Coordinates of C-alpha atoms in Angstrom, one line a residue:
X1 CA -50.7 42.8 -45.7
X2 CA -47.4 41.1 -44.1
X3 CA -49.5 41.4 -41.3
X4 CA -52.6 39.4 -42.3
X5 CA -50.4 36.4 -43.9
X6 CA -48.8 36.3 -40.6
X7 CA -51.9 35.9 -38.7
X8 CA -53.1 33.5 -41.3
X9 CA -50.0 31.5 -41.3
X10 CA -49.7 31.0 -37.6
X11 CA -53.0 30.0 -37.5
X12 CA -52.7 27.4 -40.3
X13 CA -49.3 26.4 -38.0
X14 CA -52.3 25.5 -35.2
X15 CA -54.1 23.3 -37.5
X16 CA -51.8 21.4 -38.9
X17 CA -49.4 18.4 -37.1
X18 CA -49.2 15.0 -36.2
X19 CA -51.7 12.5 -34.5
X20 CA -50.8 13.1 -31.0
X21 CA -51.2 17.1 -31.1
X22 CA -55.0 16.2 -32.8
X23 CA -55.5 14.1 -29.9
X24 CA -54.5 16.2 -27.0
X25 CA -56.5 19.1 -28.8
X26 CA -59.9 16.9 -29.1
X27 CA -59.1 16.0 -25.5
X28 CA -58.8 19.3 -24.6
X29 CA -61.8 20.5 -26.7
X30 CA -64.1 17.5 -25.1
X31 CA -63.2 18.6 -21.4
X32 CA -64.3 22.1 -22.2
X33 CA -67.4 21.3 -23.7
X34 CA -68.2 19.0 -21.2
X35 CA -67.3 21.9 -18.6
X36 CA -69.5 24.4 -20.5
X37 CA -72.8 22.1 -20.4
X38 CA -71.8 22.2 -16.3
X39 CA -71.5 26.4 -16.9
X40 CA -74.7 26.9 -18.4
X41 CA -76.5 24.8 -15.8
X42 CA -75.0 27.2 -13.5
X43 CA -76.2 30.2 -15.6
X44 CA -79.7 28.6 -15.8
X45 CA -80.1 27.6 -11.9
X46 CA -77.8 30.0 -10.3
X47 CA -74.7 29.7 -7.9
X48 CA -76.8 28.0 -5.7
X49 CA -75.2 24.5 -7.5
X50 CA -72.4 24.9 -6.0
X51 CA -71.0 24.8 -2.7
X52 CA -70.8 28.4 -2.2
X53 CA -73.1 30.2 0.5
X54 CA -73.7 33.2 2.0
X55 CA -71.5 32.0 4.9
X56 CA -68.7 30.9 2.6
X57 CA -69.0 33.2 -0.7
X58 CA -65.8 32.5 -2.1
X59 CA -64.7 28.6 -3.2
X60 CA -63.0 26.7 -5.8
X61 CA -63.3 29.3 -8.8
X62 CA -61.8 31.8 -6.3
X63 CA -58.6 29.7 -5.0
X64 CA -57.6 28.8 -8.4
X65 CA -58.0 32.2 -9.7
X66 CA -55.3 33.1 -6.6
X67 CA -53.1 30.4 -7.8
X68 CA -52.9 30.8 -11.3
X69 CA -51.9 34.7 -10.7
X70 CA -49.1 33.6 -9.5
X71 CA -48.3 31.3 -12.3
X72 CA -48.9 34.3 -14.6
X73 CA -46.0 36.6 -12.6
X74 CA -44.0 33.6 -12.3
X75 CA -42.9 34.4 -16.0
X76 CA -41.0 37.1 -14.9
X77 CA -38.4 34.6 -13.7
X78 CA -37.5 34.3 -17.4
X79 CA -37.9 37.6 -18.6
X80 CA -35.7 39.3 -16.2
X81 CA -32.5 37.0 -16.9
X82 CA -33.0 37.0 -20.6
X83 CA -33.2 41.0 -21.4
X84 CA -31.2 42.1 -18.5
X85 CA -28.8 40.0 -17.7
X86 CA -28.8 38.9 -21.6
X87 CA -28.3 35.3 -21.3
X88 CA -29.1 34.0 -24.5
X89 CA -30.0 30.0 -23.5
X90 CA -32.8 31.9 -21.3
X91 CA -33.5 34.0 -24.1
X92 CA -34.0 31.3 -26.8
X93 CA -37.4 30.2 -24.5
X94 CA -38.6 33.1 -23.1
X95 CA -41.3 33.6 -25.2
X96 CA -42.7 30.2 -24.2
X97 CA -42.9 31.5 -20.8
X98 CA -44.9 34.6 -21.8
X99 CA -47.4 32.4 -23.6
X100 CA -47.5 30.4 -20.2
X101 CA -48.1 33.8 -18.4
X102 CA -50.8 34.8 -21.4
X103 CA -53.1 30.8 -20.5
X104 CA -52.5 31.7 -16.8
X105 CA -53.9 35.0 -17.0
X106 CA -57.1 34.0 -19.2
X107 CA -58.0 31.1 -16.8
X108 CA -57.6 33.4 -13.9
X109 CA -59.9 36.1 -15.6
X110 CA -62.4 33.2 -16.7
X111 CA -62.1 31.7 -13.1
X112 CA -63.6 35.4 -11.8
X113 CA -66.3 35.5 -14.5
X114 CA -67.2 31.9 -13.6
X115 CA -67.7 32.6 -9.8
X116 CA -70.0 35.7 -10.6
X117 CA -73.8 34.9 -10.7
X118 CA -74.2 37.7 -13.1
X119 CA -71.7 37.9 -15.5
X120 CA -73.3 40.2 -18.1
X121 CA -73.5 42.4 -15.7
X122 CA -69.8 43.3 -16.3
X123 CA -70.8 46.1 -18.5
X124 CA -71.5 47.9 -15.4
X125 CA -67.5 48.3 -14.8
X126 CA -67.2 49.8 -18.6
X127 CA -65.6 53.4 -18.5
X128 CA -68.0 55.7 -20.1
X129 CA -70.9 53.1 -20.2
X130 CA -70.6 52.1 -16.3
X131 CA -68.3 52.8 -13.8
X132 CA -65.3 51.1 -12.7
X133 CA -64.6 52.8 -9.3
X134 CA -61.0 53.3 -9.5
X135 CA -59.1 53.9 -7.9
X136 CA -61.2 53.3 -4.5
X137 CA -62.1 49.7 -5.3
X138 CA -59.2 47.2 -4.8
X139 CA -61.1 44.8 -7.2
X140 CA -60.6 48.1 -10.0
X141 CA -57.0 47.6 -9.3
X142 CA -57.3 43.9 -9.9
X143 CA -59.2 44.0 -13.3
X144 CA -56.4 46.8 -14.4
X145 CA -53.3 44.9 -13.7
X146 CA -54.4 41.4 -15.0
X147 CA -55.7 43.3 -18.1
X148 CA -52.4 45.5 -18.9
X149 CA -50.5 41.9 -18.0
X150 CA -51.9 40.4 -20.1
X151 CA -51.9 42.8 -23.4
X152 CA -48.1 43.4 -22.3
X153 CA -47.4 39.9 -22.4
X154 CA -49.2 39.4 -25.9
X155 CA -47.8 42.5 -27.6
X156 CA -44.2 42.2 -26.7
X157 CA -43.7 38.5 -28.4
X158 CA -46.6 39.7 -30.9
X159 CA -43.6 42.1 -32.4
X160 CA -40.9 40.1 -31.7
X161 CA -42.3 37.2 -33.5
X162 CA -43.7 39.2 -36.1
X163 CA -40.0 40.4 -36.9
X164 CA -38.7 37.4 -36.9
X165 CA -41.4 36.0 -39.2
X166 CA -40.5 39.0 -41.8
X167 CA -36.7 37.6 -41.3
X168 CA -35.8 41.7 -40.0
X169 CA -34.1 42.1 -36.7
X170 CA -36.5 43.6 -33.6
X171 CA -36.0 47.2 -32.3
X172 CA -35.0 47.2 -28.9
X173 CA -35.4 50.1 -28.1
X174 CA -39.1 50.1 -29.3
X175 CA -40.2 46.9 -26.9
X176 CA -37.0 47.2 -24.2
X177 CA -39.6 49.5 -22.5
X178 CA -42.3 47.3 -22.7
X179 CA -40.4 44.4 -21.0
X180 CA -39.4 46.8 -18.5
X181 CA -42.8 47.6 -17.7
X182 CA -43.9 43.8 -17.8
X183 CA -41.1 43.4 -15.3
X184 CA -43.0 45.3 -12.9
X185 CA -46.3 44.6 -13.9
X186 CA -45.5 40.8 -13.0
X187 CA -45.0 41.8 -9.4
X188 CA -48.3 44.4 -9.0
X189 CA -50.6 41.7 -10.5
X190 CA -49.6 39.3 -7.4
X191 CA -49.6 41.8 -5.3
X192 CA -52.5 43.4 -5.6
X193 CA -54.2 39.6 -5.6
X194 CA -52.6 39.9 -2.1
X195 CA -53.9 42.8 -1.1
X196 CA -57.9 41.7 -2.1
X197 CA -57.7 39.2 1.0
X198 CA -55.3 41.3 3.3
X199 CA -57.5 44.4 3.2
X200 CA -60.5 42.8 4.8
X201 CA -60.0 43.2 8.6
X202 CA -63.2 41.2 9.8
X203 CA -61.3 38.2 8.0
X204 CA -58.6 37.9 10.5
X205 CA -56.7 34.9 8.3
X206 CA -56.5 36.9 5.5
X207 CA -55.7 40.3 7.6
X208 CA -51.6 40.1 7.7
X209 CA -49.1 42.2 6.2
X210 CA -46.9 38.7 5.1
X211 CA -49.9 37.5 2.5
X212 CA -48.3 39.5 -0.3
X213 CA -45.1 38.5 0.7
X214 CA -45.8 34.9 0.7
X215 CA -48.1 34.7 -2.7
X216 CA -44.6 36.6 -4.5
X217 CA -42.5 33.7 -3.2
X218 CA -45.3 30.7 -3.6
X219 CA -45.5 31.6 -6.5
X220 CA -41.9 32.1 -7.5
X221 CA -41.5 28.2 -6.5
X222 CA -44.6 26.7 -8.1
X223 CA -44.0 29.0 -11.0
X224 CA -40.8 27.4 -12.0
X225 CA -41.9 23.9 -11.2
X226 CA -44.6 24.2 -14.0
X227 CA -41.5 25.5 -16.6
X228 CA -39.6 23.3 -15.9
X229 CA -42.1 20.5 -16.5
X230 CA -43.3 21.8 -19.6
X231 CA -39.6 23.2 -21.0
X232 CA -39.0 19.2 -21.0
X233 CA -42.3 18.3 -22.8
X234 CA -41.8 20.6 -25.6
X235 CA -38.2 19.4 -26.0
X236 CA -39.3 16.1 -26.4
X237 CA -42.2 16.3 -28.6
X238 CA -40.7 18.8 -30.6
X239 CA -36.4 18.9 -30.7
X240 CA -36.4 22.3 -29.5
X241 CA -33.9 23.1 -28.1
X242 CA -33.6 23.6 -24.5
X243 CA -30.4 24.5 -22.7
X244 CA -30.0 22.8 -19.2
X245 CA -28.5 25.4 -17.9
X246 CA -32.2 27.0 -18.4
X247 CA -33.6 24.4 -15.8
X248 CA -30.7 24.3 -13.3
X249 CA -31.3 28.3 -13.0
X250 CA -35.2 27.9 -12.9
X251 CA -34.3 24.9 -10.3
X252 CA -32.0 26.9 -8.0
X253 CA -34.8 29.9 -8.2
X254 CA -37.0 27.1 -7.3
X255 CA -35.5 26.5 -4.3
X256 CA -34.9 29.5 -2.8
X257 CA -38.3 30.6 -2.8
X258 CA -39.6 27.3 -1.3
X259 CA -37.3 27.8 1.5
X260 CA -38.9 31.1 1.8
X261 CA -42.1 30.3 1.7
X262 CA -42.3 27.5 3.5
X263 CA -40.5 30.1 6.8
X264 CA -43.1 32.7 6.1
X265 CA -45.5 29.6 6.5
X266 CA -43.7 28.6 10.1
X267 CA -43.9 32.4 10.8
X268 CA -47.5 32.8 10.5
X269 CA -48.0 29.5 12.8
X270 CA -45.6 30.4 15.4
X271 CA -47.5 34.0 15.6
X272 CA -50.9 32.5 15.6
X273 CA -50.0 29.3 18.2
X274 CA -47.7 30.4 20.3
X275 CA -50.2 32.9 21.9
X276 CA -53.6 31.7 20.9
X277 CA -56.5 34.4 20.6
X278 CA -59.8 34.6 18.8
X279 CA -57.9 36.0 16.2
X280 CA -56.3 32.2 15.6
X281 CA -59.6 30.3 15.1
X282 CA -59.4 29.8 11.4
X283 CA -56.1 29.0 11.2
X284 CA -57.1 26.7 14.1
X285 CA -59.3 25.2 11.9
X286 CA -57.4 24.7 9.0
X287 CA -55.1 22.7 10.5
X288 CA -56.5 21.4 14.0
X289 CA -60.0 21.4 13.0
X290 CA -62.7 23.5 15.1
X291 CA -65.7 22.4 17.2
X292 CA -65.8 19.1 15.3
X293 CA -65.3 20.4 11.6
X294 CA -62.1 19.1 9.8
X295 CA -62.7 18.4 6.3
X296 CA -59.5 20.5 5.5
X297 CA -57.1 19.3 7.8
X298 CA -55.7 16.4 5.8
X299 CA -55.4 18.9 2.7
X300 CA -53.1 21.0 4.7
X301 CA -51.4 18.6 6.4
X302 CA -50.9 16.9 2.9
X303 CA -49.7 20.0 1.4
X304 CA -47.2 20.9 3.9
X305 CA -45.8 17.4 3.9
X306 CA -45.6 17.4 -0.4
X307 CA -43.4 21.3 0.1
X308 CA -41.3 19.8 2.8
X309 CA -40.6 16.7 0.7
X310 CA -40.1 18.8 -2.6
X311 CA -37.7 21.2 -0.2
X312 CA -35.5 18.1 0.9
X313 CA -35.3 16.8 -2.9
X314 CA -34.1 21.1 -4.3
X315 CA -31.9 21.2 -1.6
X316 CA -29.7 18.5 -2.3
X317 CA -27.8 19.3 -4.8
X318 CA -27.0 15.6 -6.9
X319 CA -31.1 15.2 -6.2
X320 CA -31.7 18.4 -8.3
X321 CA -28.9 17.9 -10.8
X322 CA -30.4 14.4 -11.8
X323 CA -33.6 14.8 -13.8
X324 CA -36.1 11.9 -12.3
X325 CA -36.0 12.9 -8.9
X326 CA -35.9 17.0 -10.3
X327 CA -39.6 16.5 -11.6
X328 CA -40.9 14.4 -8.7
X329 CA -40.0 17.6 -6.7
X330 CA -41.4 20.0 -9.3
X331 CA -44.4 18.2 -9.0
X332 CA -45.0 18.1 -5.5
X333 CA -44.5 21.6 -5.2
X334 CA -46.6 22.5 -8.0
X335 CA -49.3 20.7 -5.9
X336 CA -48.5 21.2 -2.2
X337 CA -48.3 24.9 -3.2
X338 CA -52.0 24.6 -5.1
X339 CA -53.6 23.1 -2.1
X340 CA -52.1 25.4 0.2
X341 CA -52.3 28.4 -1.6
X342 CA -56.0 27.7 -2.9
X343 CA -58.2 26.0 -0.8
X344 CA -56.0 26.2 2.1
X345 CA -56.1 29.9 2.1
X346 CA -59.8 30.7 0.2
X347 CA -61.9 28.7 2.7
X348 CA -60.4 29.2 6.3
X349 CA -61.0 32.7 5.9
X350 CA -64.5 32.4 6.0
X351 CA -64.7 29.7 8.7
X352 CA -65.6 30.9 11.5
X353 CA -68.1 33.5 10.2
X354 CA -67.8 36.9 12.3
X355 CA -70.5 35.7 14.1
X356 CA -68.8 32.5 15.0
X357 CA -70.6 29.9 12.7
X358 CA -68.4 27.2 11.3
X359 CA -69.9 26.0 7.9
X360 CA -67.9 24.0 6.1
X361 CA -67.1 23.7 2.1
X362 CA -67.0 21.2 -0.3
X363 CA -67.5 22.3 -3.8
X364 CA -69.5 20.3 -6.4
X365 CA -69.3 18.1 -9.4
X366 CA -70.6 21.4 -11.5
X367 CA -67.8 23.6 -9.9
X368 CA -65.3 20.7 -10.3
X369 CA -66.4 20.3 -14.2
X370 CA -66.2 23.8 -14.9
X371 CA -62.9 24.6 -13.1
X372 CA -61.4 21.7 -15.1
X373 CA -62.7 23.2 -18.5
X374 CA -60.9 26.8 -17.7
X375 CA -58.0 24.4 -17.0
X376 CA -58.4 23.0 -20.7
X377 CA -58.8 26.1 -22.2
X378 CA -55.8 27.3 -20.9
X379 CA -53.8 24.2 -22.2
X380 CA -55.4 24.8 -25.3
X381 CA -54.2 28.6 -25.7
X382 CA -50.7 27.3 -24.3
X383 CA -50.6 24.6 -27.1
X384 CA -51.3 26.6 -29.8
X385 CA -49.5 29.9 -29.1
X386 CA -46.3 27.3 -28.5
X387 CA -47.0 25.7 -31.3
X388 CA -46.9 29.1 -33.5
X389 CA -43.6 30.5 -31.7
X390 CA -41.6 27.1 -31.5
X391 CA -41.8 26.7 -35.9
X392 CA -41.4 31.0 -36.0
X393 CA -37.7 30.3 -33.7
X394 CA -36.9 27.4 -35.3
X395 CA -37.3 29.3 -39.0
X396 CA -40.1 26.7 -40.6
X397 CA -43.1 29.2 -40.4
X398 CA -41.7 32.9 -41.8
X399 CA -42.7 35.4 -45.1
X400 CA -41.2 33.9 -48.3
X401 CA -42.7 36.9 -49.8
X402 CA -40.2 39.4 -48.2
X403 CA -37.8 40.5 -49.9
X404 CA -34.5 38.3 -49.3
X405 CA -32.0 41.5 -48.4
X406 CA -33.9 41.9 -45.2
X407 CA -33.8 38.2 -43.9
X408 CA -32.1 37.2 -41.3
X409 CA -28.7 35.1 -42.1
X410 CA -30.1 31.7 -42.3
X411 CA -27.7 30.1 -40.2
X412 CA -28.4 32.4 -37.4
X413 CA -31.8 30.4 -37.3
X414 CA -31.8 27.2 -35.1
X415 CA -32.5 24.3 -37.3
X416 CA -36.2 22.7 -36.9
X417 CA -36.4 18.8 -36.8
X418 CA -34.8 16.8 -39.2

């Protein structure tokens, strides 16, 4: 039963606050439903709306589905510091990062569902009823580790939230496992993203041994930059309480794995330029152009300039330290890094065709809409689930019913908003 009033009182937490919550809900709820009308004219004429082909089979739905992975490992970043190194300032917002990692996970899931023309077909790939083909087929692997990440990240602040709520302290010992696992979950989930694209040879773009290791650190940049942004928004709508010593460590991290990234980036042109083959035609294209066709060009040049610029700002150190010119580099990284690592990577890999066709890609108004309604949705879920765990931490939402010998010492709870 303590179960069912917890359920029902975090849910009455979602419906309930102030005008500017309602609002961004309603916004979020109109943008979805404008993005399912776009859905279910795709359902009813096909994928032929967009700007997929047979040439290039893969577009929008597919690049943000590679970039949000990474958002969803990039939680790891908080994990790791908070229940191994036990530093408690990361600790007291680590469970806003796993409900980051759970909306990053969902829209990556509904951004594969989205770019299949069948999608109740997916029974097929039902243990017992179909057949999944593990563990031949990469795309098995995929659908495992996004799934396990994303019950791992939803039970493990499930019970910690649902102890705090009855006012009893969590067993470590029960979830410690459980975040160990998640540890390495967060790195397989990436990786195996990575090894989707690297494991095709006729796509020579996508056939290098450095695309895992460069998704890891993308997205241990743009990761970060999206925390850091959104550690500050919840401060300020909300007085929790966020230590800065949180976003100088996420900042530093940051940094590092820009610098990282942005060398395996000069590593893979170098390679590709210095001795140009057939092998170097799409990444020719992508930032040369090919035969004529450039629509991507600017992107990547764009991109690369936005990193280099966000690099510059993390690397100096009073930049960083001050909080304007902090966010102006989050956000150009968060960007650069989704042009680069989306559309930058998706489409070249398709142009030229193995038969030496270039057809180029734009997508469309319905793949646009529908891409920004996953988005929503995943704002929404973020929005709510931090809604539930920010009045469980700061004490306002827990079991009166309990009885009071097993509550936590009040003062040990962080006081909500005066």
């Amino acid at each position: 039963m303590t179960v069912i009033r917890f359920i029902i009182d975090g849910i009455r937490e979602m419906l309930r606050g102030p005008r500017a919550y309602w609002i961004w809900v309603l916004s979020l709820v109109l943008i979805i439903g404008v993005g399912g009308w776009s859905y279910v004219e795709q359902l009813r004429n096909g994928l032929v709306v967009t700007g997929m082909s047979d040439q290039v089979s893969w577009g929008f739905y597919i690049a943000n589905f590679a970039f949000l992975v990474g958002i969803a490992a990039a939680s790891v970043l908080l994990v790791i510091p908070a229940y191994i190194f036990h530093r408690k300032d990361i600790k007291d917002v680590v469970l806003v990062g796993e409900g980051m990692a759970v909306a990053a996970v969902t829209m990556a899931i509904l951004f594969v569902i989205v770019d299949l023309a069948r999608p109740e077909r997916m029974w097929h790939m039902i243990p017992g009823i179909g057949r999944l083909n593990w563990p031949v087929s990469l795309l098995a692997w995929d659908v495992i580790v996004l799934s396990g990440y994303a019950l791992l990240n939803m039970a493990i602040p499930f019970y910690l939230l649902y102890s705090r709520y009855r006012g009893a302290e969590p067993n470590f010992r029960l979830y410690f496992p459980l975040v160990v696992m998640s540890m390495f979950w967060a790195i397989s989930i990436h990786t195996v993203t990575a090894f989707l694209f690297s494991a095709n040879p006729a796509r020579p773009f996508w056939h290098t041994a450095l695309l895992g290791p460069r998704f890891i650190a993308s997205a241990f940049a743009s990761g970060p930059a999206l925390i850091i942004i959104t550690l500050q928004i919840i401060r300020k709508v909300s007085a929790y309480e966020v230590s800065r010593s949180v976003i100088d460590t996420l900042a530093l991290i940051m940094t590092v794995s820009l610098q990282i990234s942005l060398f395996f980036v000069g590593a893979e042109l170098f390679t590709d330029f210095y001795n140009e083959g057939a092998h170097a035609a799409s990444i020719h294209y992508l930032f040369l152009g090919l035969g004529g066709f450039n629509s991507l060009q600017p992107w990547i040049w764009l991109a690369l300039g936005l990193n280099v610029i966000a690099l510059v700002i993390l690397m100096i150190n009073p930049l960083r330290q001050k909080m304007l010119t902090l966010n102006i580099a989050c956000v150009l990284a968060f960007i650069g890094i989704w042009i680069e690592k989306g559309m930058g990577l998706i489409i070249p890999g398709f142009v030229p065709t193995p038969l030496g066709e270039v057809f180029e890609y734009v997508p469309t108004g319905i793949e646009l809409s529908v891409s920004a309604a996953i988005w929503a949705f995943g704002f929404l879920i973020f929005t709510v689930l931090a809604k539930v765990v920010i009045a469980i931490e700061q004490g306002r939402l827990r079991d009166r019913r309990q009885d009071g010998a097993n509550h936590l010492d009040p003062g040990r709870l962080r006081p909500g908003p005066t």
